[in-house]
Amino acid sequence: MVKVLLVIGCFLGGKATEINSTKCPVKITISNFHKPDSKKNSIIEQNTMKAVFEILPGSVDAGKCVLICEISNEGFSYAIKNEEQNMYTGVAMYYFNKGTESKEYGNILQDLISSQTLFSDIFKKVYIMYSVTESVLIPFTLYSSLENENVLKLIHGDKQNNTSLLTDLIVENGIYNVYRVPASMVNAFRSKFGETVNIHQYSVLLKQPALPTNKLFVIFYPQKMVVRLVKNNRNEFI
């Protein structure tokens, strides 16, 4: 997921591979997956998120920084970019523990966000990237906002309870991206950050500059992967 965060970071501009640790202490945490020692520990861990790694500064000047987040049904990641220095100053990744039910995602996410001391101040801007599978790309000529819910039902099945419909406009390709996410996730971000810029992972990838050659890109997650094929200046997602 960090690679995807840097993809959206490149879309915003900046040194996507550089973490600045020269001006302030950096907290570095790298965790390995392990089996719980007992059934009791397993129940407790299911209601939390596991920190895979954290490379974070002791403090940030939030007014000069943008916060870039990614959320999926597997975990949550974020990166902090200082726009004045055009440099990333921190990145972190967390996974939902195995056995966590989808109905708990929103509460667990909200607890994690609330626990992040770096989120105490107001950022210049907050970007939320949703890496969810229930997405439909619709050409301008066929798009009608009144049909968003019906299109998602047709492709991905009946609407689940407590979901939010979101739409991205991708001018570069002449399409809309319509997708639905758990309302609890949207509310968790809204309650902490207020107004945010929401965007789907596919929209971010489609907004990347055109490539002169055919290429295959693969983004790996613990339980899935996202494949983007660029062939003859056209995009395909798997």
Short mmCIF file of C-alpha atoms in Angstrom, two decimals:
data_model
loop_
_atom_site.label_atom_id
_atom_site.label_comp_id
_atom_site.label_asym_id
_atom_site.label_seq_id
_atom_site.Cartn_x
_atom_site.Cartn_y
_atom_site.Cartn_z
CA MET A 1 0.00 0.00 0.00
CA VAL A 2 2.91 2.35 0.55
CA LYS A 3 3.75 2.10 -3.14
CA VAL A 4 0.21 3.19 -3.94
CA LEU A 5 0.53 6.13 -1.56
CA LEU A 6 3.65 7.20 -3.40
CA VAL A 7 1.77 6.85 -6.69
CA ILE A 8 -0.81 9.38 -5.53
CA GLY A 9 2.06 11.40 -4.11
CA CYS A 10 3.71 11.54 -7.51
CA PHE A 11 0.37 12.64 -8.92
CA LEU A 12 0.49 15.55 -6.46
CA GLY A 13 4.20 16.17 -7.12
CA GLY A 14 7.20 15.66 -4.88
CA LYS A 15 10.10 13.39 -4.02
CA ALA A 16 8.20 10.18 -3.58
CA THR A 17 11.11 8.07 -2.32
CA GLU A 18 12.69 10.47 0.16
CA ILE A 19 11.86 10.59 3.85
CA ASN A 20 13.43 13.56 5.59
CA SER A 21 14.97 12.67 8.96
CA THR A 22 17.60 15.41 9.26
CA LYS A 23 15.58 18.06 11.09
CA CYS A 24 13.64 16.04 13.65
CA PRO A 25 13.75 12.64 15.37
CA VAL A 26 12.10 9.85 13.42
CA LYS A 27 10.17 6.99 14.96
CA ILE A 28 10.77 3.74 13.08
CA THR A 29 8.72 0.64 13.85
CA ILE A 30 8.81 -2.54 11.78
CA SER A 31 6.65 -5.45 12.86
CA ASN A 32 6.51 -9.10 11.81
CA PHE A 33 3.28 -11.05 11.65
CA HIS A 34 2.92 -13.63 14.41
CA LYS A 35 0.33 -16.01 15.74
CA PRO A 36 -1.43 -14.93 18.94
CA ASP A 37 -0.36 -16.80 22.05
CA SER A 38 -3.89 -17.49 23.21
CA LYS A 39 -7.53 -17.33 22.22
CA LYS A 40 -7.95 -14.32 24.54
CA ASN A 41 -5.19 -12.42 22.75
CA SER A 42 -6.75 -13.32 19.41
CA ILE A 43 -10.09 -11.76 20.41
CA ILE A 44 -8.37 -8.58 21.61
CA GLU A 45 -6.25 -8.25 18.48
CA GLN A 46 -9.26 -8.65 16.18
CA ASN A 47 -10.52 -5.29 17.47
CA THR A 48 -7.32 -3.43 16.62
CA MET A 49 -5.02 -2.76 13.67
CA LYS A 50 -1.49 -4.10 13.48
CA ALA A 51 1.31 -1.65 12.73
CA VAL A 52 3.41 -3.17 9.95
CA PHE A 53 5.83 -0.26 10.00
CA GLU A 54 6.00 3.39 10.95
CA ILE A 55 8.63 5.90 9.81
CA LEU A 56 7.36 9.05 11.49
CA PRO A 57 8.82 12.39 12.63
CA GLY A 58 8.53 13.58 16.20
CA SER A 59 6.37 16.47 15.01
CA VAL A 60 5.11 18.08 11.80
CA ASP A 61 4.15 21.59 10.73
CA ALA A 62 0.67 20.47 9.65
CA GLY A 63 -0.18 23.84 8.12
CA LYS A 64 2.56 23.30 5.53
CA CYS A 65 1.82 19.61 4.93
CA VAL A 66 -0.70 17.46 3.12
CA LEU A 67 -1.86 14.12 4.49
CA ILE A 68 -2.31 11.31 1.96
CA CYS A 69 -4.25 8.26 3.16
CA GLU A 70 -5.22 4.93 1.65
CA ILE A 71 -7.92 2.67 3.06
CA SER A 72 -8.98 -0.78 1.89
CA ASN A 73 -10.59 -3.86 3.38
CA GLU A 74 -7.10 -5.01 4.35
CA GLY A 75 -5.68 -1.97 6.09
CA PHE A 76 -4.85 1.71 6.34
CA SER A 77 -1.75 3.63 5.25
CA TYR A 78 -0.75 7.27 5.24
CA ALA A 79 2.08 9.54 4.15
CA ILE A 80 2.84 13.12 5.18
CA LYS A 81 4.28 15.51 2.60
CA ASN A 82 5.77 18.94 3.35
CA GLU A 83 4.71 20.96 0.32
CA GLU A 84 7.13 23.84 0.92
CA GLN A 85 10.09 21.45 0.94
CA ASN A 86 8.46 19.19 -1.66
CA MET A 87 9.47 16.24 0.49
CA TYR A 88 7.87 13.35 2.37
CA THR A 89 8.50 13.41 6.12
CA GLY A 90 6.66 10.29 7.27
CA VAL A 91 4.86 7.12 6.23
CA ALA A 92 2.98 4.39 8.12
CA MET A 93 1.10 1.19 7.33
CA TYR A 94 -1.42 -0.79 9.38
CA TYR A 95 -3.37 -3.99 8.67
CA PHE A 96 -6.67 -5.19 10.04
CA ASN A 97 -6.04 -8.31 12.09
CA LYS A 98 -7.14 -11.64 10.68
CA GLY A 99 -10.72 -12.43 11.62
CA THR A 100 -11.86 -8.82 11.84
CA GLU A 101 -15.43 -8.50 10.57
CA SER A 102 -16.15 -5.85 7.94
CA LYS A 103 -18.79 -4.24 10.16
CA GLU A 104 -16.00 -3.38 12.61
CA TYR A 105 -13.75 -1.62 10.09
CA GLY A 106 -15.15 1.85 10.70
CA ASN A 107 -14.84 1.75 14.50
CA ILE A 108 -11.35 0.28 14.38
CA LEU A 109 -10.26 2.86 11.82
CA GLN A 110 -11.68 5.69 13.91
CA ASP A 111 -9.83 4.44 17.00
CA LEU A 112 -6.55 4.29 15.08
CA ILE A 113 -6.97 7.76 13.59
CA SER A 114 -7.78 9.18 17.03
CA SER A 115 -4.63 7.62 18.47
CA GLN A 116 -2.29 9.29 15.95
CA THR A 117 -0.74 12.29 17.71
CA LEU A 118 0.46 13.70 14.38
CA PHE A 119 -3.18 14.18 13.38
CA SER A 120 -3.84 16.63 16.23
CA ASP A 121 -3.24 19.74 14.12
CA ILE A 122 -5.04 20.82 10.94
CA PHE A 123 -3.31 19.78 7.70
CA LYS A 124 -3.24 22.01 4.66
CA LYS A 125 -5.21 19.36 2.79
CA VAL A 126 -6.20 15.72 3.36
CA TYR A 127 -6.48 13.20 0.52
CA ILE A 128 -8.30 9.90 1.05
CA MET A 129 -7.74 7.15 -1.52
CA TYR A 130 -10.20 4.26 -1.42
CA SER A 131 -8.83 0.94 -2.67
CA VAL A 132 -12.14 -0.91 -2.91
CA THR A 133 -13.31 -3.39 -5.53
CA GLU A 134 -16.87 -2.14 -6.05
CA SER A 135 -16.10 0.40 -8.75
CA VAL A 136 -17.48 1.04 -12.24
CA LEU A 137 -15.88 3.19 -14.96
CA ILE A 138 -18.53 4.96 -17.08
CA PRO A 139 -17.88 7.03 -20.25
CA PHE A 140 -19.12 10.62 -20.28
CA THR A 141 -21.63 9.81 -23.01
CA LEU A 142 -23.33 7.10 -20.92
CA TYR A 143 -23.18 8.72 -17.51
CA SER A 144 -26.24 9.74 -15.48
CA SER A 145 -25.89 10.51 -11.78
CA LEU A 146 -29.42 9.16 -11.23
CA GLU A 147 -28.27 5.71 -12.37
CA ASN A 148 -25.13 5.37 -10.19
CA GLU A 149 -26.73 3.02 -7.70
CA ASN A 150 -28.36 0.88 -10.41
CA VAL A 151 -25.08 0.54 -12.30
CA LEU A 152 -23.26 -0.63 -9.17
CA LYS A 153 -26.07 -3.09 -8.43
CA LEU A 154 -25.86 -4.48 -11.94
CA ILE A 155 -22.11 -5.06 -11.79
CA HIS A 156 -21.49 -5.80 -8.11
CA GLY A 157 -24.84 -6.92 -6.74
CA ASP A 158 -27.46 -5.33 -4.51
CA LYS A 159 -26.41 -2.38 -2.41
CA GLN A 160 -24.99 -3.36 0.94
CA ASN A 161 -26.30 -1.75 4.10
CA ASN A 162 -24.67 1.45 5.31
CA THR A 163 -22.60 2.29 2.24
CA SER A 164 -21.76 5.62 0.62
CA LEU A 165 -21.68 6.25 -3.13
CA LEU A 166 -18.77 8.37 -4.36
CA THR A 167 -17.90 9.60 -7.85
CA ASP A 168 -14.62 10.73 -9.44
CA LEU A 169 -14.38 12.77 -12.63
CA ILE A 170 -11.44 11.65 -14.81
CA VAL A 171 -11.24 14.29 -17.52
CA GLU A 172 -8.07 12.84 -19.04
CA ASN A 173 -9.93 9.69 -20.09
CA GLY A 174 -13.43 11.08 -20.52
CA ILE A 175 -14.93 8.82 -17.83
CA TYR A 176 -16.53 8.84 -14.41
CA ASN A 177 -15.54 6.39 -11.69
CA VAL A 178 -18.51 5.45 -9.51
CA TYR A 179 -17.77 3.40 -6.38
CA ARG A 180 -19.22 2.55 -3.01
CA VAL A 181 -17.49 2.27 0.34
CA PRO A 182 -18.64 1.51 3.89
CA ALA A 183 -20.25 4.65 5.31
CA SER A 184 -18.46 4.03 8.62
CA MET A 185 -15.09 4.56 6.88
CA VAL A 186 -16.24 7.81 5.28
CA ASN A 187 -17.61 9.01 8.62
CA ALA A 188 -14.38 8.11 10.45
CA PHE A 189 -12.37 10.42 8.18
CA ARG A 190 -15.02 13.14 8.15
CA SER A 191 -15.31 13.27 11.95
CA LYS A 192 -11.54 13.69 12.31
CA PHE A 193 -10.56 15.84 9.32
CA GLY A 194 -13.78 17.49 8.17
CA GLU A 195 -13.52 18.23 4.46
CA THR A 196 -11.29 15.83 2.52
CA VAL A 197 -10.47 15.11 -1.13
CA ASN A 198 -11.81 11.62 -1.89
CA ILE A 199 -10.53 9.56 -4.80
CA HIS A 200 -10.51 5.93 -5.88
CA GLN A 201 -7.32 4.00 -6.54
CA TYR A 202 -8.24 3.40 -10.20
CA SER A 203 -8.81 7.13 -10.69
CA VAL A 204 -5.33 7.88 -9.37
CA LEU A 205 -3.76 5.34 -11.71
CA LEU A 206 -5.72 6.61 -14.70
CA LYS A 207 -4.55 10.16 -14.05
CA GLN A 208 -0.91 9.16 -14.44
CA PRO A 209 0.91 10.53 -17.53
CA ALA A 210 0.52 8.53 -20.75
CA LEU A 211 3.21 5.91 -21.37
CA PRO A 212 4.99 5.54 -24.73
CA THR A 213 5.30 1.74 -24.44
CA ASN A 214 3.16 -1.19 -23.32
CA LYS A 215 3.64 -1.97 -19.63
CA LEU A 216 2.19 -4.14 -16.88
CA PHE A 217 1.99 -2.81 -13.30
CA VAL A 218 1.19 -4.96 -10.26
CA ILE A 219 0.39 -3.67 -6.74
CA PHE A 220 0.62 -6.41 -4.13
CA TYR A 221 -1.47 -6.64 -0.98
CA PRO A 222 -1.49 -9.45 1.63
CA GLN A 223 -4.63 -11.08 0.20
CA LYS A 224 -5.01 -9.58 -3.27
CA MET A 225 -3.24 -7.71 -6.04
CA VAL A 226 -4.24 -4.94 -8.43
CA VAL A 227 -3.05 -5.29 -12.02
CA ARG A 228 -2.92 -2.43 -14.50
CA LEU A 229 -2.12 -3.16 -18.13
CA VAL A 230 -1.23 -0.29 -20.45
CA LYS A 231 -1.45 -1.51 -24.04
CA ASN A 232 -1.68 0.64 -27.14
CA ASN A 233 -2.29 3.66 -24.92
CA ARG A 234 -5.30 1.99 -23.31
CA ASN A 235 -5.77 0.90 -19.68
CA GLU A 236 -7.09 -2.37 -18.32
CA PHE A 237 -7.53 -3.26 -14.64
CA ILE A 238 -7.75 -6.66 -13.00
#
